[in-house]
mmCIF file with all atom_site columns, C-alpha atoms and ligand atoms in Angstrom:
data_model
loop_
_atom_site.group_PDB
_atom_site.id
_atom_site.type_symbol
_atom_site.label_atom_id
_atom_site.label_alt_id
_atom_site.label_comp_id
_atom_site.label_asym_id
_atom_site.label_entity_id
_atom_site.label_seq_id
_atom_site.pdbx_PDB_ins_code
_atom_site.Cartn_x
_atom_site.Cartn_y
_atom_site.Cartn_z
_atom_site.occupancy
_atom_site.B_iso_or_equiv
_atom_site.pdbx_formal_charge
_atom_site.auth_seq_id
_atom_site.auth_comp_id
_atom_site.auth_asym_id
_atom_site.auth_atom_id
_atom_site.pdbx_PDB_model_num
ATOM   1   C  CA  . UNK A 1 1   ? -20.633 29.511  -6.677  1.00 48.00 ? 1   UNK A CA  1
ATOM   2   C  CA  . UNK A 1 2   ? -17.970 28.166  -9.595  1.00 44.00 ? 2   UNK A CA  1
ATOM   3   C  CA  . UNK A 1 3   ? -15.437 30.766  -7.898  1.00 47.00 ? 3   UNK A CA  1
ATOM   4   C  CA  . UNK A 1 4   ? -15.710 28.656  -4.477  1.00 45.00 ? 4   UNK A CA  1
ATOM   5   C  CA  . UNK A 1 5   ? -14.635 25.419  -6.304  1.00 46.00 ? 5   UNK A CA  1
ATOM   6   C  CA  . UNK A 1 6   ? -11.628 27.209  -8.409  1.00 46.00 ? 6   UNK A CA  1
ATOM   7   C  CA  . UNK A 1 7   ? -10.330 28.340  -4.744  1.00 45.00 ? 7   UNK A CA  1
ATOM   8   C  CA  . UNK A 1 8   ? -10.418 24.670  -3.845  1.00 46.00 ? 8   UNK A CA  1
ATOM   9   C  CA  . UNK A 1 9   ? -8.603  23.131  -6.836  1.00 49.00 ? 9   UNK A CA  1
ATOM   10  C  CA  . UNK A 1 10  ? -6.065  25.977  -7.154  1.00 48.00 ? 10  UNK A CA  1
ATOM   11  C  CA  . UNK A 1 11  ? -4.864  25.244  -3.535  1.00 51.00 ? 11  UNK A CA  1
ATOM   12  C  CA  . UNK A 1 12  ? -4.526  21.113  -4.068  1.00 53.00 ? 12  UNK A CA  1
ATOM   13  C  CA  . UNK A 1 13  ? -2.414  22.003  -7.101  1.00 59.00 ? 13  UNK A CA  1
ATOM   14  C  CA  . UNK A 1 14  ? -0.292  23.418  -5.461  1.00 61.00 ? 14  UNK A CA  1
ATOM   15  C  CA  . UNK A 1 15  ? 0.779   20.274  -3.770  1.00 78.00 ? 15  UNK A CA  1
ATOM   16  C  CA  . UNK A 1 16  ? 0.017   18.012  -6.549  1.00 86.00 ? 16  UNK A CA  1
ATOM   17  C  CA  . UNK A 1 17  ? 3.096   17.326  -7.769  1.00 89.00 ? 17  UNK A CA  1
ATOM   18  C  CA  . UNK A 1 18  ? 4.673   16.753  -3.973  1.00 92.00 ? 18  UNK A CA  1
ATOM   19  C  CA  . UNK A 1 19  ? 1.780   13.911  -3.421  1.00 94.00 ? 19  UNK A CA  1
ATOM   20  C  CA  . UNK A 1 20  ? 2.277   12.859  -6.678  1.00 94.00 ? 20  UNK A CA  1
ATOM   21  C  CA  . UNK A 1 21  ? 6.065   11.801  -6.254  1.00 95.00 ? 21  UNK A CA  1
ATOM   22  C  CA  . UNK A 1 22  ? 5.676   10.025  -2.867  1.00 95.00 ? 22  UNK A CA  1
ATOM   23  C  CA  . UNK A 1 23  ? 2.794   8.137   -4.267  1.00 97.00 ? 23  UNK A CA  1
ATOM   24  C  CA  . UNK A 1 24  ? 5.132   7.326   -7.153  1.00 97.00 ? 24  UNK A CA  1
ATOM   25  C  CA  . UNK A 1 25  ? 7.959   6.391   -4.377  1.00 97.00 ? 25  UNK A CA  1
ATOM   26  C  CA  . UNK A 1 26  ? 6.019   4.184   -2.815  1.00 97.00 ? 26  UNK A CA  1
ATOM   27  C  CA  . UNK A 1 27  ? 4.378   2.689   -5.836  1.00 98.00 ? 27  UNK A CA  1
ATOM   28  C  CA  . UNK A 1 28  ? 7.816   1.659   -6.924  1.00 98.00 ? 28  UNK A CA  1
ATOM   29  C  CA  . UNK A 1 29  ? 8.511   0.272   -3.797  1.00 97.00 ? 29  UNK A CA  1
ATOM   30  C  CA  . UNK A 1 30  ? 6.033   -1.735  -3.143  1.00 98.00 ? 30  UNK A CA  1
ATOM   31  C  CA  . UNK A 1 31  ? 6.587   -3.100  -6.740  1.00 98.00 ? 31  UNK A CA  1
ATOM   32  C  CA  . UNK A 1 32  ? 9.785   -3.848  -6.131  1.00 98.00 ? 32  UNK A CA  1
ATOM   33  C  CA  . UNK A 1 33  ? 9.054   -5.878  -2.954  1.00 98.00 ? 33  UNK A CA  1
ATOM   34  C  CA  . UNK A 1 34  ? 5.943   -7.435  -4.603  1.00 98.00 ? 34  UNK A CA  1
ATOM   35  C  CA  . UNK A 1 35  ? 8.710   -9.098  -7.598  1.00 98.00 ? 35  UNK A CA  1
ATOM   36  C  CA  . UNK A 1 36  ? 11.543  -9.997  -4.310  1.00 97.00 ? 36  UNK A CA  1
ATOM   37  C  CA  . UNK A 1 37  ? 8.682   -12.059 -2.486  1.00 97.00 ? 37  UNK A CA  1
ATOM   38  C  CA  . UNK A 1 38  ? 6.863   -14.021 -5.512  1.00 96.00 ? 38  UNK A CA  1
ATOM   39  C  CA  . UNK A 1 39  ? 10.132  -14.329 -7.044  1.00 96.00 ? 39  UNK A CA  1
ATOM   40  C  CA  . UNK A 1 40  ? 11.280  -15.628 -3.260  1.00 93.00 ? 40  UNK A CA  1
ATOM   41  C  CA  . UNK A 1 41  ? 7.849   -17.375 -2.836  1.00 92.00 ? 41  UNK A CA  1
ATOM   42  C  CA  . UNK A 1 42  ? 8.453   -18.958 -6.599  1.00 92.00 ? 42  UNK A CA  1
ATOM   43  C  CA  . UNK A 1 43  ? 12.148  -20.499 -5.917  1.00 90.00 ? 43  UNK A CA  1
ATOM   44  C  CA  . UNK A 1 44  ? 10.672  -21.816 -2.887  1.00 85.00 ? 44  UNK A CA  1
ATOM   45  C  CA  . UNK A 1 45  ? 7.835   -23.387 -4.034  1.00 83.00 ? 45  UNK A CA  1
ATOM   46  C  CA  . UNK A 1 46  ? 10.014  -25.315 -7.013  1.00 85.00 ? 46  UNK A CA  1
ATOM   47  C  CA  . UNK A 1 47  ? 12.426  -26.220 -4.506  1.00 81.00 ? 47  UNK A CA  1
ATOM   48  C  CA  . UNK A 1 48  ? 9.710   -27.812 -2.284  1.00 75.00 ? 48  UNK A CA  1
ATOM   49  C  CA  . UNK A 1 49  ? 9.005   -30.516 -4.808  1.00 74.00 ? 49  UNK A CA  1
ATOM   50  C  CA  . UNK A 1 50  ? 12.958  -31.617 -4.713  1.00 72.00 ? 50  UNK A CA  1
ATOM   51  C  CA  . UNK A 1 51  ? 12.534  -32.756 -0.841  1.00 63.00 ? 51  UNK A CA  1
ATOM   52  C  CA  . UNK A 1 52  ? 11.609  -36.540 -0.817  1.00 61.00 ? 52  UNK A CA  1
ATOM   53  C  CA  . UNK A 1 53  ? 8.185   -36.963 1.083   1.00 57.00 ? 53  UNK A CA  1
ATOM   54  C  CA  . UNK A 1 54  ? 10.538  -39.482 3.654   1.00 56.00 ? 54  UNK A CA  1
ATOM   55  C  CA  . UNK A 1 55  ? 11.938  -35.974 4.713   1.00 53.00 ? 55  UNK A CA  1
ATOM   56  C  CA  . UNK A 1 56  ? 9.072   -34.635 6.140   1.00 55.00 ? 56  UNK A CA  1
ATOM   57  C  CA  . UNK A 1 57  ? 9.932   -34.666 9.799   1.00 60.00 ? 57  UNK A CA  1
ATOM   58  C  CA  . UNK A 1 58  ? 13.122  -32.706 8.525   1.00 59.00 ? 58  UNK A CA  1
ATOM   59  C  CA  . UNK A 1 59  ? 12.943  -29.592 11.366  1.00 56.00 ? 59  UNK A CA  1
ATOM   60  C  CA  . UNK A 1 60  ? 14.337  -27.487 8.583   1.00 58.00 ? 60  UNK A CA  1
ATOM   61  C  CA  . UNK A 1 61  ? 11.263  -28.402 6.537   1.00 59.00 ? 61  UNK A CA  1
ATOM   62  C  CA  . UNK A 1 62  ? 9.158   -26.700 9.052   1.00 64.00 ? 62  UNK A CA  1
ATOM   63  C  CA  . UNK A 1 63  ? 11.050  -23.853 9.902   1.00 69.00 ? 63  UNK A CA  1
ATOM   64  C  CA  . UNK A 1 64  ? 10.993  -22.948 5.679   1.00 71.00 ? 64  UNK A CA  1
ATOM   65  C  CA  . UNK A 1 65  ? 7.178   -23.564 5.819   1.00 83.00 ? 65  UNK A CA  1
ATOM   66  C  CA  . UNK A 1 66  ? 6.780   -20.391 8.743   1.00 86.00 ? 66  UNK A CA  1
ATOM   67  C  CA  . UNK A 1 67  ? 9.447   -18.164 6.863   1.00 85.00 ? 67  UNK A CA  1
ATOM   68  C  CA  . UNK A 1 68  ? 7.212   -18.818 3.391   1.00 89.00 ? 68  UNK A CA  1
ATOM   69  C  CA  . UNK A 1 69  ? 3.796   -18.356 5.157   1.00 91.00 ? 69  UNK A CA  1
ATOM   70  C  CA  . UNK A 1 70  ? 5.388   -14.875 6.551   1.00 93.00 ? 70  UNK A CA  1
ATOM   71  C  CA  . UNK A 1 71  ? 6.318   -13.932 2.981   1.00 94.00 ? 71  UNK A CA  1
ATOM   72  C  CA  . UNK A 1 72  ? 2.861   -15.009 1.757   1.00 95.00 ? 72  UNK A CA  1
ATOM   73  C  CA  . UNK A 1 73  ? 1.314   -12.414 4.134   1.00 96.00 ? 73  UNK A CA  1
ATOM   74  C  CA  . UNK A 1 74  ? 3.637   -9.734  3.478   1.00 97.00 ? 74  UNK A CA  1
ATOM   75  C  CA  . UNK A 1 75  ? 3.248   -10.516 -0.417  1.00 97.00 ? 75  UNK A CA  1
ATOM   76  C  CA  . UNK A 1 76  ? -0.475  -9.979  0.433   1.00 97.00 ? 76  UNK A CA  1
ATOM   77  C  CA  . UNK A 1 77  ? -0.225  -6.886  2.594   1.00 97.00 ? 77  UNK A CA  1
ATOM   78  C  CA  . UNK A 1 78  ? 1.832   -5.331  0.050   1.00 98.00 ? 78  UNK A CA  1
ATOM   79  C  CA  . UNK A 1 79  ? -0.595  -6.234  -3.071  1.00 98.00 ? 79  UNK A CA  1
ATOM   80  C  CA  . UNK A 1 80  ? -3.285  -4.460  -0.403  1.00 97.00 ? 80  UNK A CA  1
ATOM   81  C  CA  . UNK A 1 81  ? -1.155  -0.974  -0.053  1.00 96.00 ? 81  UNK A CA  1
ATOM   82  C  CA  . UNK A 1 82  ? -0.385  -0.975  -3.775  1.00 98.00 ? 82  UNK A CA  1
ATOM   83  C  CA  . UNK A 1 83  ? -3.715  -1.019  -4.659  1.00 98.00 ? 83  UNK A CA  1
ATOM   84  C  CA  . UNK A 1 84  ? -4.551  1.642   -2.036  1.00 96.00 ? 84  UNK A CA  1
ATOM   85  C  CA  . UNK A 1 85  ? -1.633  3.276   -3.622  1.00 98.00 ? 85  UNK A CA  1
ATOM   86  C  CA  . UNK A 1 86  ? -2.568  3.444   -7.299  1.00 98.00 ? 86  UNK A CA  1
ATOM   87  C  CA  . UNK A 1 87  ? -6.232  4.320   -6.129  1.00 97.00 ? 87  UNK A CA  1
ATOM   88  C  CA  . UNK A 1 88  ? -5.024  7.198   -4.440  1.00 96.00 ? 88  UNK A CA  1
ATOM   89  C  CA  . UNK A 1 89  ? -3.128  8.315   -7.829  1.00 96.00 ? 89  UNK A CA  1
ATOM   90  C  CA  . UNK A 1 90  ? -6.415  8.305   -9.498  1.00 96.00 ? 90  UNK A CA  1
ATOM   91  C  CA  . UNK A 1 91  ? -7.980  10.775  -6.886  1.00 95.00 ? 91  UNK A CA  1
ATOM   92  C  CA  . UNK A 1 92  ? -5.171  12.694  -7.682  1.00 94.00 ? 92  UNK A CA  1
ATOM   93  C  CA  . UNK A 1 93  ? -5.860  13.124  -11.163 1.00 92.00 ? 93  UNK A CA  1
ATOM   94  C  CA  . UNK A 1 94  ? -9.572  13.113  -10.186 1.00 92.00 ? 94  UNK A CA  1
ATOM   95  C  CA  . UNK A 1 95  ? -8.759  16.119  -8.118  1.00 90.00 ? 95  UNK A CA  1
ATOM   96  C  CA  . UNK A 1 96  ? -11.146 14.423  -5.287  1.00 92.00 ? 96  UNK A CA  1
ATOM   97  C  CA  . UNK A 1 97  ? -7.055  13.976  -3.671  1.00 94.00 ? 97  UNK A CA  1
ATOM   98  C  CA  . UNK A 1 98  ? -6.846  15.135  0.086   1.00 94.00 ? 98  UNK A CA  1
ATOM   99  C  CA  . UNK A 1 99  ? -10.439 15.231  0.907   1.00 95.00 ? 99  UNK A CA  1
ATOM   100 C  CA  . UNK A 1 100 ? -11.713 12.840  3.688   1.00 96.00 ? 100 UNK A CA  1
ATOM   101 C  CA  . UNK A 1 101 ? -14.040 10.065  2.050   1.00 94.00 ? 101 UNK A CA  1
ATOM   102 C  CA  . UNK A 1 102 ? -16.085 9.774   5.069   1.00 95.00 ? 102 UNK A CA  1
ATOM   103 C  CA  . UNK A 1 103 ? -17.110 13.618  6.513   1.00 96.00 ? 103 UNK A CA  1
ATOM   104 C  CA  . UNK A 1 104 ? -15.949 15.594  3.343   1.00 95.00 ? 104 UNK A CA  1
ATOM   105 C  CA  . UNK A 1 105 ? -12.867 17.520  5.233   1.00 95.00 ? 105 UNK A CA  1
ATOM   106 C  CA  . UNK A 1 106 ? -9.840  18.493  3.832   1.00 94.00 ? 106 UNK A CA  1
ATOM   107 C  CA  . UNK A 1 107 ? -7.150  15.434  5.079   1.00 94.00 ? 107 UNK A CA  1
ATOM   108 C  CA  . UNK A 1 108 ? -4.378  17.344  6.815   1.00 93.00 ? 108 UNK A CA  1
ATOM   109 C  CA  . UNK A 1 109 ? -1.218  17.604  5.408   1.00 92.00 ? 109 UNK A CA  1
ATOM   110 C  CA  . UNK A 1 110 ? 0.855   16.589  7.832   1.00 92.00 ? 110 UNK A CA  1
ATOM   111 C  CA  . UNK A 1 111 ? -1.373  12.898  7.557   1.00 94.00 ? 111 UNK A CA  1
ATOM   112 C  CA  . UNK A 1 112 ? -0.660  12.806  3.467   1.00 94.00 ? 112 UNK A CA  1
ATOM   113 C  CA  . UNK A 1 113 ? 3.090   12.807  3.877   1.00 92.00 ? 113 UNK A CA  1
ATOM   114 C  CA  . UNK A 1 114 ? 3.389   9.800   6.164   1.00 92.00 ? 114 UNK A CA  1
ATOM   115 C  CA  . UNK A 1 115 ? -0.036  7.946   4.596   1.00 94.00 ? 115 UNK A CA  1
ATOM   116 C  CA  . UNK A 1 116 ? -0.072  9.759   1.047   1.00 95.00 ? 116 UNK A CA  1
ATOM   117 C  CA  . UNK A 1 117 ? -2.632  6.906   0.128   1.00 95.00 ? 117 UNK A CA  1
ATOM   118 C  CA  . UNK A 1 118 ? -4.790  8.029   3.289   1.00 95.00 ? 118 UNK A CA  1
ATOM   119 C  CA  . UNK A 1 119 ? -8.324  8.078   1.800   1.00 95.00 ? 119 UNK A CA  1
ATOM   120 C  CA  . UNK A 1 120 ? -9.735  9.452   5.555   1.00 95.00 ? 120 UNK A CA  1
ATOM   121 C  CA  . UNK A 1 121 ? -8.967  12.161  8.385   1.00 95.00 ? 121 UNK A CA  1
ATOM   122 C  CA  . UNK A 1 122 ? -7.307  11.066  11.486  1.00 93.00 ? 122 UNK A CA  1
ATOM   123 C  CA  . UNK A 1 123 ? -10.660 11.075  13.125  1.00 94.00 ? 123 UNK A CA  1
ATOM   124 C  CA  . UNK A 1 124 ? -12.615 9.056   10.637  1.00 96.00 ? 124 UNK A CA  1
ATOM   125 C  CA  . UNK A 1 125 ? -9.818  6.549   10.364  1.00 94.00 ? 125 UNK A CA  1
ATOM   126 C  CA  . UNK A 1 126 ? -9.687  5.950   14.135  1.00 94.00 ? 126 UNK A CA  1
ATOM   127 C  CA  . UNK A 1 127 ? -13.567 6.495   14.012  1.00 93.00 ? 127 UNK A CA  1
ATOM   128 C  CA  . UNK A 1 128 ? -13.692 3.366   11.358  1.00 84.00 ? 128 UNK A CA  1
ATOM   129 C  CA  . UNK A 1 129 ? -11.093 1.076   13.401  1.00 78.00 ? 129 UNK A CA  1
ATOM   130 C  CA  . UNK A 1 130 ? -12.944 1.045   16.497  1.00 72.00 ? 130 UNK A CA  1
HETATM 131 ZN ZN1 . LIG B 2 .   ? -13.226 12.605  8.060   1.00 90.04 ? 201 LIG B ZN1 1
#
């Protein structure tokens, strides 16, 4: 029965360390973009309070309110796949990494390298957007 496991964990080992850098990749990057925006979002936000109220009707005014509500979303987007991210680097050390959350299957390969944080199979995920 315990032989059936070690089979299991030997073969996720094996790509461990390949999961484990583009989780790291994209960990940094997302970090990285997280600072740019609330840094972005920051300067903005001080700068806001230098524009007399007459200057409301300013078209500019408006057009900087749309670009800031875009960077608002992305900021939030991105603190949503970081988390995702950093979860999935848990699994990892968990060694629960690669297996489909919802039927138990092994999450192919192929799906990890473009959605390393991918915490379903292709089926489940489409299965759980519908
Ligand atoms: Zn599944």
């Amino acid at each position: 029965m315990s032989d059936a496991l070690d089979v299991g964990s030997t073969a996720a080992t094996a790509d461990k360390g390949m999961y484990r850098q583009l989780l790291e990749e994209k960990i940094a990057e997302a970090r990285l973009q997280i600072d740019r925006l609330t840094a972005d979002i920051h300067e903005a936000t001080l700068a806001a309070h230098d524009i007399p109220a007459d200057d409301e009707h300013d078209p500019e005014g408006s057009t900087l309110t749309l670009e800031r509500a875009r960077e608002v979303a992305l900021l939030d987007g991105t603190e949503k796949s970081l988390a995702e991210l950093l979860e999935a680097e848990d699994r990892l050390e968990k060694g629960t990494y690669g297996t489909c959350e919802n039927c138990g299957r092994e999450i192919p390969r192929e799906r990890l390298e473009v959605r390393p944080e991918a915490r379903f199979c292709v089926q489940c995920a489409s299965a759980r957007r519908r």
